[in-house]
């Protein structure tokens, strides 16, 4: 799906353990301005339920597992994330729902800009309408 996809990161394996480096504009296709992480998610919690107008993000489930439903231009794909060497890239106008977090899930998100609530679309009907106008659906 255009605007959404998995990125495979390098894994440097040593007897002492593994290491995955992530570099701005090299491993991630934008300049990283913000990093945040999600953890201690209670059973049955639903997160997301929004899209962004301008933000680009890469989400990595560092520990445990979680699912992400992505919708872009009428196409829907579900990703199960459970590998710290795999990132989910999400560009603008991707509606996401995050759920089925395992109790030990820790996910880190690399974002292309600072936090700005006005960049969020939290109303699904507004998302459909703006997507229609933006992409001439
Ligand atoms: C996204 C998905 C993957 C801040 O104050 N600063 C921040 O940088 C962020 C990300 C959030 N917040 C505040 C806004 C809310 O009051 O933290 C609270 C929880 O945020 P939200 O309900 O948007 O969390 P999620 O998990 O639904 O969504 C987050 C990101 O907000 C969003 O950009 O793409 O993770």
Tab-separated table of C-alpha atoms and ligand atoms in Angstrom:
chain	number	residue	atom	x	y	z
A	1	UNK	CA	0.000	0.000	0.000
A	2	UNK	CA	1.430	3.388	-1.004
A	3	UNK	CA	2.180	5.531	2.070
A	4	UNK	CA	2.347	2.559	4.493
A	5	UNK	CA	4.873	-0.258	4.686
A	6	UNK	CA	7.368	-2.259	6.689
A	7	UNK	CA	11.032	-1.303	6.977
A	8	UNK	CA	13.580	-3.966	7.883
A	9	UNK	CA	16.415	-2.667	10.068
A	10	UNK	CA	19.865	-4.137	10.434
A	11	UNK	CA	20.643	-6.489	13.302
A	12	UNK	CA	24.223	-6.593	14.503
A	13	UNK	CA	24.583	-9.928	16.218
A	14	UNK	CA	27.280	-10.606	18.792
A	15	UNK	CA	27.715	-13.360	21.356
A	16	UNK	CA	26.930	-10.682	23.952
A	17	UNK	CA	23.598	-9.852	22.300
A	18	UNK	CA	22.003	-8.019	19.392
A	19	UNK	CA	22.033	-4.323	18.455
A	20	UNK	CA	19.875	-2.457	15.927
A	21	UNK	CA	20.995	1.048	14.904
A	22	UNK	CA	18.452	3.544	13.539
A	23	UNK	CA	19.772	6.634	11.782
A	24	UNK	CA	17.736	9.608	10.607
A	25	UNK	CA	17.440	9.810	6.780
A	26	UNK	CA	19.308	6.507	6.434
A	27	UNK	CA	17.274	3.788	8.146
A	28	UNK	CA	14.217	6.063	8.431
A	29	UNK	CA	13.047	8.025	5.362
A	30	UNK	CA	12.739	11.409	7.104
A	31	UNK	CA	14.527	13.576	9.626
A	32	UNK	CA	13.540	12.483	13.136
A	33	UNK	CA	12.373	15.390	15.309
A	34	UNK	CA	10.558	13.481	18.053
A	35	UNK	CA	10.664	10.073	19.712
A	36	UNK	CA	8.022	8.699	22.073
A	37	UNK	CA	7.112	5.296	23.408
A	38	UNK	CA	3.953	3.481	24.429
A	39	UNK	CA	3.963	0.909	27.235
A	40	UNK	CA	1.874	-0.425	30.182
A	41	UNK	CA	-1.108	-0.765	27.839
A	42	UNK	CA	-4.009	-2.452	29.673
A	43	UNK	CA	-5.768	-5.530	28.257
A	44	UNK	CA	-8.314	-4.707	25.565
A	45	UNK	CA	-7.128	-1.109	25.064
A	46	UNK	CA	-7.640	0.522	21.682
A	47	UNK	CA	-5.239	3.321	20.753
A	48	UNK	CA	-4.860	5.415	17.635
A	49	UNK	CA	-8.193	6.065	15.909
A	50	UNK	CA	-6.703	8.989	14.038
A	51	UNK	CA	-4.708	10.037	10.996
A	52	UNK	CA	-2.145	12.808	10.551
A	53	UNK	CA	-2.260	15.549	7.946
A	54	UNK	CA	1.493	16.101	7.539
A	55	UNK	CA	3.335	13.822	9.973
A	56	UNK	CA	5.462	10.842	8.919
A	57	UNK	CA	6.117	8.164	11.534
A	58	UNK	CA	7.870	4.819	11.979
A	59	UNK	CA	6.585	2.589	14.757
A	60	UNK	CA	8.706	-0.276	16.150
A	61	UNK	CA	7.424	-2.834	18.654
A	62	UNK	CA	10.631	-3.288	20.674
A	63	UNK	CA	9.207	-5.929	23.015
A	64	UNK	CA	6.019	-8.003	23.068
A	65	UNK	CA	3.460	-7.662	20.296
A	66	UNK	CA	0.658	-5.484	18.994
A	67	UNK	CA	-1.549	-5.087	15.929
A	68	UNK	CA	-2.095	-2.017	13.760
A	69	UNK	CA	-4.915	-1.613	11.237
A	70	UNK	CA	-3.972	0.934	8.571
A	71	UNK	CA	-6.340	2.521	6.059
A	72	UNK	CA	-5.184	4.712	3.193
A	73	UNK	CA	-7.247	5.753	0.161
A	74	UNK	CA	-9.824	3.036	0.852
A	75	UNK	CA	-7.252	0.228	1.190
A	76	UNK	CA	-6.935	-1.547	4.539
A	77	UNK	CA	-4.040	-3.666	5.847
A	78	UNK	CA	-3.429	-5.193	9.280
A	79	UNK	CA	0.109	-5.526	10.603
A	80	UNK	CA	1.210	-7.637	13.546
A	81	UNK	CA	4.380	-6.168	15.021
A	82	UNK	CA	6.567	-8.324	17.276
A	83	UNK	CA	10.125	-7.841	15.980
A	84	UNK	CA	12.480	-5.028	17.087
A	85	UNK	CA	14.144	-5.114	13.661
A	86	UNK	CA	10.925	-4.214	11.822
A	87	UNK	CA	9.394	-0.730	11.646
A	88	UNK	CA	5.978	0.259	10.314
A	89	UNK	CA	6.178	3.428	8.209
A	90	UNK	CA	2.994	5.518	8.119
A	91	UNK	CA	2.735	8.663	6.040
A	92	UNK	CA	0.068	11.391	6.046
A	93	UNK	CA	-3.616	10.460	5.730
A	94	UNK	CA	-3.226	6.929	7.090
A	95	UNK	CA	-5.983	6.107	9.584
A	96	UNK	CA	-4.623	3.771	12.279
A	97	UNK	CA	-6.123	1.622	15.017
A	98	UNK	CA	-3.725	-0.064	17.455
A	99	UNK	CA	-4.911	-2.996	19.578
A	100	UNK	CA	-4.086	-6.491	20.923
A	101	UNK	CA	-1.092	-5.171	22.847
A	102	UNK	CA	0.575	-7.937	24.859
A	103	UNK	CA	1.066	-7.067	28.546
A	104	UNK	CA	4.803	-6.643	27.988
A	105	UNK	CA	4.493	-4.591	24.768
A	106	UNK	CA	6.803	-1.599	24.429
A	107	UNK	CA	6.623	0.336	21.191
A	108	UNK	CA	8.749	3.281	20.153
A	109	UNK	CA	7.699	5.815	17.514
A	110	UNK	CA	10.023	8.042	15.469
A	111	UNK	CA	8.209	11.105	14.136
A	112	UNK	CA	9.094	13.724	11.529
A	113	UNK	CA	7.854	16.672	13.583
A	114	UNK	CA	7.115	18.017	17.043
A	115	UNK	CA	3.795	17.256	18.704
A	116	UNK	CA	0.999	19.336	17.214
A	117	UNK	CA	-2.615	18.450	18.005
A	118	UNK	CA	-3.828	20.431	14.964
A	119	UNK	CA	-2.096	17.868	12.711
A	120	UNK	CA	-4.402	15.089	14.012
A	121	UNK	CA	-7.669	14.045	12.355
A	122	UNK	CA	-9.573	12.235	15.102
A	123	UNK	CA	-12.986	12.144	13.390
A	124	UNK	CA	-13.289	9.285	10.875
A	125	UNK	CA	-15.820	11.115	8.694
A	126	UNK	CA	-13.482	14.146	8.483
A	127	UNK	CA	-10.653	11.749	7.536
A	128	UNK	CA	-12.741	10.280	4.697
A	129	UNK	CA	-13.779	13.718	3.456
A	130	UNK	CA	-10.263	15.229	3.575
A	131	UNK	CA	-8.758	12.100	1.935
A	132	UNK	CA	-11.361	12.336	-0.832
A	133	UNK	CA	-10.434	15.958	-1.535
A	134	UNK	CA	-6.685	15.411	-1.146
A	135	UNK	CA	-6.421	12.348	-3.389
A	136	UNK	CA	-9.442	12.988	-5.635
A	137	UNK	CA	-11.076	9.674	-4.612
B	1	LIG	C1	0.396	8.110	16.623
B	1	LIG	C2	0.366	6.825	17.363
B	1	LIG	C3	1.199	5.742	16.747
B	1	LIG	C4	1.792	14.473	23.778
B	1	LIG	O1	1.600	15.346	24.633
B	1	LIG	N1	2.951	14.469	23.056
B	1	LIG	C5	3.229	13.514	22.119
B	1	LIG	O2	4.307	13.569	21.487
B	1	LIG	C6	2.264	12.496	21.894
B	1	LIG	C7	2.537	11.419	20.859
B	1	LIG	C8	1.118	12.492	22.643
B	1	LIG	N2	0.887	13.470	23.575
B	1	LIG	C9	-0.339	13.425	24.359
B	1	LIG	C10	-1.637	13.623	23.588
B	1	LIG	C11	-2.635	12.825	24.410
B	1	LIG	O3	-3.137	13.634	25.461
B	1	LIG	O4	-0.438	12.125	24.953
B	1	LIG	C12	-1.800	11.718	25.041
B	1	LIG	C13	-1.985	10.368	24.364
B	1	LIG	O5	-1.874	10.552	22.945
B	1	LIG	P1	-2.783	9.752	21.915
B	1	LIG	O6	-4.103	9.461	22.515
B	1	LIG	O7	-2.743	10.473	20.598
B	1	LIG	O8	-1.951	8.373	21.824
B	1	LIG	P2	-2.096	7.210	20.741
B	1	LIG	O9	-1.330	6.057	21.261
B	1	LIG	O10	-3.510	6.986	20.360
B	1	LIG	O11	-1.354	7.787	19.419
B	1	LIG	C14	0.036	7.993	19.456
B	1	LIG	C15	0.379	9.333	18.799
B	1	LIG	O12	-0.334	10.377	19.460
B	1	LIG	C16	0.041	9.352	17.344
B	1	LIG	O13	0.653	10.461	16.728
B	1	LIG	O14	0.548	8.115	15.414
B	1	LIG	O15	0.696	6.944	18.751
